[in-house]
Amino acid sequence: MGGKYADICPDTVARLTAQAAARYRSAKEADKAVKTALHQITGAFMTPDELKRARKLLASAGDDPARALSETLALHSSTRERLPHIDAFYDALLGPIGARTLLDLACGLNPIYLGSRGFVVRGVDISGGCIALVNDWAAARGWDVSAECRDLLCDPHLPGADAALAMKLLPVLEQQEKGAAMRLLGRLPAPVIIVTFPMKTLGGRGVGMERHYSEWFEGESRGMFDILRREALFGELCYIVRRSGV
Ligand SMILES: C[S@@+](CC[C@H](N)C(=O)[O-])C[C@H]1O[C@@H](n2cnc3c(N)ncnc32)[C@H](O)[C@@H]1O
């Protein structure tokens, strides 16, 4: 796929193209469906223009890295939402766990922040632009952080870590394939998993999302995970879970 979606993981484009071909007769309709899906699952969170601005910030980060870091994090919707309270948010979330190595699933720009806090991070995302940015920030700052452009629904390989992060990810996965979210959590090579959900839409509306996601996730987790902690932190519904019986 060219243009706006040229840097998306080829496995993702192939997966969505096959689904659309099975569903629509006309090539035009199928192409439109693939573009709509790509917007919903990745493009809506960071646009090509925001990626371009982020590249410029990295190129000029030498003058004032702290400012470049926070302006870069503001260019992906998920890190932008956390930015006003990002240190307090991560202190509260990660502090009690004591993890040093993190597997960040569908990481967006999160590893750029986590690297600046000294964590060892292995990230995965289907956005090639986000992945390149994460790796280039890490190389420029000498962090032990790396990310790969891979589709969590196609590629089973994941590195082990002290904790896995599935932040604002599960609804995006369920939208792509029913049942995929809990299947992924069930095979993570980490003793502890941090799962978060948005409590507002990208447009800023609160529409019963906390109740909806908590009922769904707590129901799905029964018998599979022990919930060690549940808390709404700065507008993000957060869980820390561990596989049951471990
Ligand atoms: C709501 S954002 C969350 C980003 C990050 N976890 C955070 O909370 O800051 C969802 C992310 O999932 C990624 N994504 C969507 N589907 C994916 C898939 N099948 N495999 C890997 N990443 C995916 C998108 O590119 C996007 O960066």
mmCIF file of C-alpha atoms and ligand atoms in Angstrom:
data_model
loop_
_atom_site.group_PDB
_atom_site.id
_atom_site.type_symbol
_atom_site.label_atom_id
_atom_site.label_comp_id
_atom_site.label_asym_id
_atom_site.label_seq_id
_atom_site.Cartn_x
_atom_site.Cartn_y
_atom_site.Cartn_z
ATOM 1 C CA MET A 1 0.000 0.000 0.000
ATOM 2 C CA GLY A 2 1.475 3.343 -1.036
ATOM 3 C CA GLY A 3 0.914 6.943 0.042
ATOM 4 C CA LYS A 4 -0.223 7.641 3.570
ATOM 5 C CA TYR A 5 0.107 3.992 4.643
ATOM 6 C CA ALA A 6 3.415 3.115 2.946
ATOM 7 C CA ASP A 7 5.216 2.512 6.247
ATOM 8 C CA ILE A 8 2.654 0.119 7.769
ATOM 9 C CA CYS A 9 3.761 -3.465 8.467
ATOM 10 C CA PRO A 10 3.303 -5.412 5.157
ATOM 11 C CA ASP A 11 1.743 -8.363 7.071
ATOM 12 C CA THR A 12 -1.006 -6.055 8.329
ATOM 13 C CA VAL A 13 -1.760 -4.704 4.863
ATOM 14 C CA ALA A 14 -1.815 -8.273 3.460
ATOM 15 C CA ARG A 15 -4.101 -9.468 6.279
ATOM 16 C CA LEU A 16 -6.596 -6.609 5.808
ATOM 17 C CA THR A 17 -6.455 -6.900 2.010
ATOM 18 C CA ALA A 18 -7.325 -10.617 2.176
ATOM 19 C CA GLN A 19 -10.233 -9.892 4.543
ATOM 20 C CA ALA A 20 -11.557 -7.106 2.308
ATOM 21 C CA ALA A 21 -11.205 -9.227 -0.854
ATOM 22 C CA ALA A 22 -13.341 -11.942 0.754
ATOM 23 C CA ARG A 23 -15.991 -9.414 1.727
ATOM 24 C CA TYR A 24 -16.294 -6.977 -1.200
ATOM 25 C CA ARG A 25 -16.785 -7.706 -4.886
ATOM 26 C CA SER A 26 -15.391 -4.482 -6.264
ATOM 27 C CA ALA A 27 -11.670 -3.724 -5.961
ATOM 28 C CA LYS A 28 -12.532 -0.091 -5.253
ATOM 29 C CA GLU A 29 -14.740 -0.985 -2.286
ATOM 30 C CA ALA A 30 -12.119 -3.414 -0.968
ATOM 31 C CA ASP A 31 -9.383 -0.779 -1.229
ATOM 32 C CA LYS A 32 -11.574 1.730 0.616
ATOM 33 C CA ALA A 33 -12.277 -0.812 3.379
ATOM 34 C CA VAL A 34 -8.536 -1.477 3.837
ATOM 35 C CA LYS A 35 -7.820 2.266 4.113
ATOM 36 C CA THR A 36 -10.645 2.760 6.618
ATOM 37 C CA ALA A 37 -9.364 -0.123 8.742
ATOM 38 C CA LEU A 38 -5.788 1.193 8.638
ATOM 39 C CA HIS A 39 -7.022 4.587 9.768
ATOM 40 C CA GLN A 40 -8.973 3.057 12.665
ATOM 41 C CA ILE A 41 -6.206 0.764 13.906
ATOM 42 C CA THR A 42 -3.167 3.003 13.452
ATOM 43 C CA GLY A 43 -3.497 6.164 11.320
ATOM 44 C CA ALA A 44 -5.906 7.863 13.745
ATOM 45 C CA PHE A 45 -3.280 7.862 16.513
ATOM 46 C CA MET A 46 -0.460 9.535 14.591
ATOM 47 C CA THR A 47 -0.652 11.107 11.123
ATOM 48 C CA PRO A 48 2.157 11.244 8.503
ATOM 49 C CA ASP A 49 2.390 14.985 9.133
ATOM 50 C CA GLU A 50 2.900 14.398 12.877
ATOM 51 C CA LEU A 51 5.588 11.832 12.028
ATOM 52 C CA LYS A 52 7.356 14.414 9.876
ATOM 53 C CA ARG A 53 7.243 16.966 12.701
ATOM 54 C CA ALA A 54 8.607 14.342 15.101
ATOM 55 C CA ARG A 55 11.559 13.644 12.766
ATOM 56 C CA LYS A 56 12.392 17.366 12.782
ATOM 57 C CA LEU A 57 12.234 17.481 16.575
ATOM 58 C CA LEU A 58 14.646 14.552 16.816
ATOM 59 C CA ALA A 59 17.031 16.225 14.350
ATOM 60 C CA SER A 60 17.107 19.368 16.523
ATOM 61 C CA ALA A 61 16.941 17.592 19.913
ATOM 62 C CA GLY A 62 20.584 18.360 20.679
ATOM 63 C CA ASP A 63 19.707 21.955 21.622
ATOM 64 C CA ASP A 64 17.106 21.021 24.230
ATOM 65 C CA PRO A 65 16.439 17.249 24.466
ATOM 66 C CA ALA A 66 13.854 17.538 27.277
ATOM 67 C CA ARG A 67 11.717 19.944 25.249
ATOM 68 C CA ALA A 68 12.129 17.832 22.062
ATOM 69 C CA LEU A 69 11.119 14.717 24.029
ATOM 70 C CA SER A 70 7.893 16.177 25.392
ATOM 71 C CA GLU A 71 6.967 17.819 22.060
ATOM 72 C CA THR A 72 7.544 14.476 20.328
ATOM 73 C CA LEU A 73 5.377 12.570 22.833
ATOM 74 C CA ALA A 74 2.615 15.115 22.162
ATOM 75 C CA LEU A 75 2.487 13.991 18.519
ATOM 76 C CA HIS A 76 0.963 10.526 19.197
ATOM 77 C CA SER A 77 -2.543 10.694 20.666
ATOM 78 C CA SER A 78 -1.904 8.076 23.385
ATOM 79 C CA THR A 79 1.220 9.684 24.830
ATOM 80 C CA ARG A 80 -0.311 13.157 24.300
ATOM 81 C CA GLU A 81 -3.191 12.237 26.639
ATOM 82 C CA ARG A 82 -0.717 11.242 29.378
ATOM 83 C CA LEU A 83 1.675 14.129 28.929
ATOM 84 C CA PRO A 84 0.335 16.561 31.575
ATOM 85 C CA HIS A 85 0.917 13.936 34.292
ATOM 86 C CA ILE A 86 3.229 11.419 32.602
ATOM 87 C CA ASP A 87 5.848 11.115 35.393
ATOM 88 C CA ALA A 88 3.212 10.654 38.117
ATOM 89 C CA PHE A 89 1.284 8.213 35.907
ATOM 90 C CA TYR A 90 4.273 5.922 35.317
ATOM 91 C CA ASP A 91 5.548 6.250 38.896
ATOM 92 C CA ALA A 92 2.159 5.030 40.145
ATOM 93 C CA LEU A 93 1.857 2.293 37.519
ATOM 94 C CA LEU A 94 5.381 0.876 37.378
ATOM 95 C CA GLY A 95 6.835 1.920 40.740
ATOM 96 C CA PRO A 96 5.276 -0.917 42.806
ATOM 97 C CA ILE A 97 6.263 -3.613 40.265
ATOM 98 C CA GLY A 98 10.005 -3.018 40.274
ATOM 99 C CA ALA A 99 10.409 -4.174 36.647
ATOM 100 C CA ARG A 100 13.545 -3.212 34.721
ATOM 101 C CA THR A 101 12.854 -4.813 31.343
ATOM 102 C CA LEU A 102 9.567 -4.120 29.583
ATOM 103 C CA LEU A 103 7.911 -5.697 26.547
ATOM 104 C CA ASP A 104 5.794 -2.878 25.101
ATOM 105 C CA LEU A 105 3.063 -4.256 22.812
ATOM 106 C CA ALA A 106 1.736 -1.863 20.159
ATOM 107 C CA CYS A 107 4.079 0.637 21.700
ATOM 108 C CA GLY A 108 3.448 3.806 19.689
ATOM 109 C CA LEU A 109 5.971 6.335 21.042
ATOM 110 C CA ASN A 110 5.813 5.008 24.606
ATOM 111 C CA PRO A 111 9.371 3.523 24.552
ATOM 112 C CA ILE A 112 10.795 7.004 23.933
ATOM 113 C CA TYR A 113 9.444 8.077 27.313
ATOM 114 C CA LEU A 114 10.343 4.793 29.047
ATOM 115 C CA GLY A 115 13.900 4.934 27.664
ATOM 116 C CA SER A 116 14.319 8.431 29.076
ATOM 117 C CA ARG A 117 13.371 6.951 32.473
ATOM 118 C CA GLY A 118 16.105 4.273 32.236
ATOM 119 C CA PHE A 119 13.946 1.227 31.422
ATOM 120 C CA VAL A 120 15.151 -1.479 29.030
ATOM 121 C CA VAL A 121 12.368 -1.724 26.450
ATOM 122 C CA ARG A 122 11.516 -4.020 23.545
ATOM 123 C CA GLY A 123 8.636 -2.597 21.546
ATOM 124 C CA VAL A 124 6.420 -3.853 18.725
ATOM 125 C CA ASP A 125 4.032 -1.854 16.539
ATOM 126 C CA ILE A 126 2.670 -1.955 12.992
ATOM 127 C CA SER A 127 3.562 1.697 12.392
ATOM 128 C CA GLY A 128 6.967 1.696 10.700
ATOM 129 C CA GLY A 129 7.206 5.460 11.268
ATOM 130 C CA CYS A 130 6.786 5.117 15.056
ATOM 131 C CA ILE A 131 9.248 2.222 15.152
ATOM 132 C CA ALA A 132 11.952 4.122 13.240
ATOM 133 C CA LEU A 133 11.455 7.115 15.520
ATOM 134 C CA VAL A 134 11.764 4.997 18.675
ATOM 135 C CA ASN A 135 14.950 3.320 17.392
ATOM 136 C CA ASP A 136 16.515 6.595 16.265
ATOM 137 C CA TRP A 137 15.764 8.298 19.604
ATOM 138 C CA ALA A 138 17.293 5.326 21.432
ATOM 139 C CA ALA A 139 20.443 5.397 19.260
ATOM 140 C CA ALA A 140 20.821 9.166 19.696
ATOM 141 C CA ARG A 141 20.421 9.002 23.506
ATOM 142 C CA GLY A 142 22.252 5.679 24.073
ATOM 143 C CA TRP A 143 19.221 3.956 25.651
ATOM 144 C CA ASP A 144 18.789 0.151 25.730
ATOM 145 C CA VAL A 145 15.545 0.432 23.799
ATOM 146 C CA SER A 146 14.616 -1.138 20.475
ATOM 147 C CA ALA A 147 11.405 -1.706 18.588
ATOM 148 C CA GLU A 148 10.293 -3.822 15.647
ATOM 149 C CA CYS A 149 7.667 -3.223 13.003
ATOM 150 C CA ARG A 150 5.548 -6.352 13.438
ATOM 151 C CA ASP A 151 1.894 -7.335 13.561
ATOM 152 C CA LEU A 152 0.842 -8.932 16.854
ATOM 153 C CA LEU A 153 -1.857 -10.873 15.005
ATOM 154 C CA CYS A 154 0.554 -12.403 12.473
ATOM 155 C CA ASP A 155 3.900 -12.896 14.163
ATOM 156 C CA PRO A 156 4.079 -15.029 17.326
ATOM 157 C CA HIS A 157 7.694 -14.185 18.249
ATOM 158 C CA LEU A 158 7.995 -12.012 21.394
ATOM 159 C CA PRO A 159 11.024 -11.472 23.659
ATOM 160 C CA GLY A 160 10.754 -12.170 27.406
ATOM 161 C CA ALA A 161 10.661 -9.304 29.935
ATOM 162 C CA ASP A 162 9.972 -8.572 33.625
ATOM 163 C CA ALA A 163 6.624 -7.074 32.626
ATOM 164 C CA ALA A 164 4.572 -6.748 29.448
ATOM 165 C CA LEU A 165 2.614 -3.587 28.643
ATOM 166 C CA ALA A 166 -0.660 -3.784 26.726
ATOM 167 C CA MET A 167 -1.608 -0.140 26.931
ATOM 168 C CA LYS A 168 -4.773 1.024 25.170
ATOM 169 C CA LEU A 169 -4.317 -1.995 22.925
ATOM 170 C CA LEU A 170 -6.955 -4.634 23.641
ATOM 171 C CA PRO A 171 -9.951 -2.797 22.091
ATOM 172 C CA VAL A 172 -7.857 -2.110 18.966
ATOM 173 C CA LEU A 173 -7.023 -5.828 18.663
ATOM 174 C CA GLU A 174 -10.601 -6.990 19.294
ATOM 175 C CA GLN A 175 -11.721 -4.662 16.523
ATOM 176 C CA GLN A 176 -9.373 -6.548 14.156
ATOM 177 C CA GLU A 177 -10.154 -10.092 15.290
ATOM 178 C CA LYS A 178 -12.605 -11.202 17.951
ATOM 179 C CA GLY A 179 -10.875 -13.121 20.741
ATOM 180 C CA ALA A 180 -7.394 -11.936 19.676
ATOM 181 C CA ALA A 181 -6.795 -9.769 22.747
ATOM 182 C CA MET A 182 -7.054 -12.511 25.380
ATOM 183 C CA ARG A 183 -5.276 -15.024 23.129
ATOM 184 C CA LEU A 184 -2.323 -12.618 22.969
ATOM 185 C CA LEU A 185 -2.298 -12.023 26.746
ATOM 186 C CA GLY A 186 -2.388 -15.776 27.288
ATOM 187 C CA ARG A 187 0.924 -16.329 25.497
ATOM 188 C CA LEU A 188 3.001 -13.388 26.773
ATOM 189 C CA PRO A 189 6.490 -14.302 28.031
ATOM 190 C CA ALA A 190 6.284 -12.060 31.123
ATOM 191 C CA PRO A 191 5.222 -12.858 34.718
ATOM 192 C CA VAL A 192 3.256 -9.620 35.095
ATOM 193 C CA ILE A 193 1.074 -7.819 32.537
ATOM 194 C CA ILE A 194 -0.062 -4.219 32.654
ATOM 195 C CA VAL A 195 -3.265 -3.629 30.726
ATOM 196 C CA THR A 196 -4.816 -0.204 30.242
ATOM 197 C CA PHE A 197 -7.962 1.102 28.569
ATOM 198 C CA PRO A 198 -8.954 4.590 27.459
ATOM 199 C CA MET A 199 -11.805 6.132 29.436
ATOM 200 C CA LYS A 200 -12.588 8.651 26.685
ATOM 201 C CA THR A 201 -12.845 8.456 22.899
ATOM 202 C CA LEU A 202 -10.171 10.122 20.734
ATOM 203 C CA GLY A 203 -12.651 13.006 20.407
ATOM 204 C CA GLY A 204 -12.707 13.380 24.205
ATOM 205 C CA ARG A 205 -16.184 11.980 24.958
ATOM 206 C CA GLY A 206 -16.730 9.803 28.023
ATOM 207 C CA VAL A 207 -19.408 7.318 26.966
ATOM 208 C CA GLY A 208 -19.473 4.680 29.693
ATOM 209 C CA MET A 209 -16.139 3.286 28.542
ATOM 210 C CA GLU A 210 -14.786 2.553 32.023
ATOM 211 C CA ARG A 211 -17.769 0.382 32.846
ATOM 212 C CA HIS A 212 -17.828 -1.280 29.450
ATOM 213 C CA TYR A 213 -14.112 -2.192 29.403
ATOM 214 C CA SER A 214 -13.947 -3.204 33.074
ATOM 215 C CA GLU A 215 -16.905 -5.566 32.699
ATOM 216 C CA TRP A 216 -15.453 -7.060 29.530
ATOM 217 C CA PHE A 217 -11.874 -7.450 30.774
ATOM 218 C CA GLU A 218 -12.746 -8.722 34.256
ATOM 219 C CA GLY A 219 -15.160 -11.239 32.703
ATOM 220 C CA GLU A 220 -12.608 -12.449 30.155
ATOM 221 C CA SER A 221 -9.856 -12.682 32.805
ATOM 222 C CA ARG A 222 -11.843 -14.972 35.105
ATOM 223 C CA GLY A 223 -9.986 -18.253 35.573
ATOM 224 C CA MET A 224 -7.126 -17.023 33.389
ATOM 225 C CA PHE A 225 -5.593 -14.086 35.276
ATOM 226 C CA ASP A 226 -5.510 -12.857 38.856
ATOM 227 C CA ILE A 227 -6.111 -9.126 39.003
ATOM 228 C CA LEU A 228 -3.461 -7.758 41.367
ATOM 229 C CA ARG A 229 -4.559 -4.162 41.016
ATOM 230 C CA ARG A 230 -7.237 -2.093 39.309
ATOM 231 C CA GLU A 231 -7.131 1.684 39.318
ATOM 232 C CA ALA A 232 -8.269 4.628 37.189
ATOM 233 C CA LEU A 233 -5.099 6.694 36.891
ATOM 234 C CA PHE A 234 -5.392 10.146 35.346
ATOM 235 C CA GLY A 235 -8.227 9.101 33.053
ATOM 236 C CA GLU A 236 -6.784 5.701 32.040
ATOM 237 C CA LEU A 237 -8.237 2.462 33.413
ATOM 238 C CA CYS A 238 -5.243 0.368 34.533
ATOM 239 C CA TYR A 239 -4.892 -3.278 35.551
ATOM 240 C CA ILE A 240 -1.937 -5.271 36.754
ATOM 241 C CA VAL A 241 -2.525 -8.986 36.245
ATOM 242 C CA ARG A 242 -0.714 -12.285 36.661
ATOM 243 C CA ARG A 243 -1.542 -15.677 35.153
ATOM 244 C CA SER A 244 -3.774 -17.620 37.558
ATOM 245 C CA GLY A 245 -2.180 -20.489 39.447
ATOM 246 C CA VAL A 246 1.404 -19.235 39.052
HETATM 247 C C1 LIG B 1 -4.140 3.429 21.036
HETATM 248 S S1 LIG B 1 -2.509 3.248 20.387
HETATM 249 C C2 LIG B 1 -1.625 2.822 21.871
HETATM 250 C C3 LIG B 1 -0.136 3.118 21.801
HETATM 251 C C4 LIG B 1 0.665 2.806 23.094
HETATM 252 N N1 LIG B 1 0.423 1.450 23.553
HETATM 253 C C5 LIG B 1 0.310 3.770 24.183
HETATM 254 O O1 LIG B 1 -0.570 3.469 25.015
HETATM 255 O O2 LIG B 1 0.925 4.842 24.225
HETATM 256 C C6 LIG B 1 -2.657 1.687 19.579
HETATM 257 C C7 LIG B 1 -1.389 1.254 18.848
HETATM 258 O O3 LIG B 1 -1.598 -0.073 18.366
HETATM 259 C C8 LIG B 1 -0.870 -0.250 17.167
HETATM 260 N N2 LIG B 1 -1.451 -1.473 16.545
HETATM 261 C C9 LIG B 1 -2.700 -1.645 16.069
HETATM 262 N N3 LIG B 1 -2.877 -2.912 15.645
HETATM 263 C C10 LIG B 1 -1.715 -3.581 15.865
HETATM 264 C C11 LIG B 1 -1.284 -4.924 15.624
HETATM 265 N N4 LIG B 1 -2.101 -5.813 15.068
HETATM 266 N N5 LIG B 1 -0.018 -5.264 15.974
HETATM 267 C C12 LIG B 1 0.816 -4.353 16.521
HETATM 268 N N6 LIG B 1 0.469 -3.053 16.764
HETATM 269 C C13 LIG B 1 -0.792 -2.675 16.444
HETATM 270 C C14 LIG B 1 -1.101 1.082 16.444
HETATM 271 O O4 LIG B 1 -0.169 1.325 15.420
HETATM 272 C C15 LIG B 1 -0.997 2.081 17.617
HETATM 273 O O5 LIG B 1 0.311 2.590 17.773
#
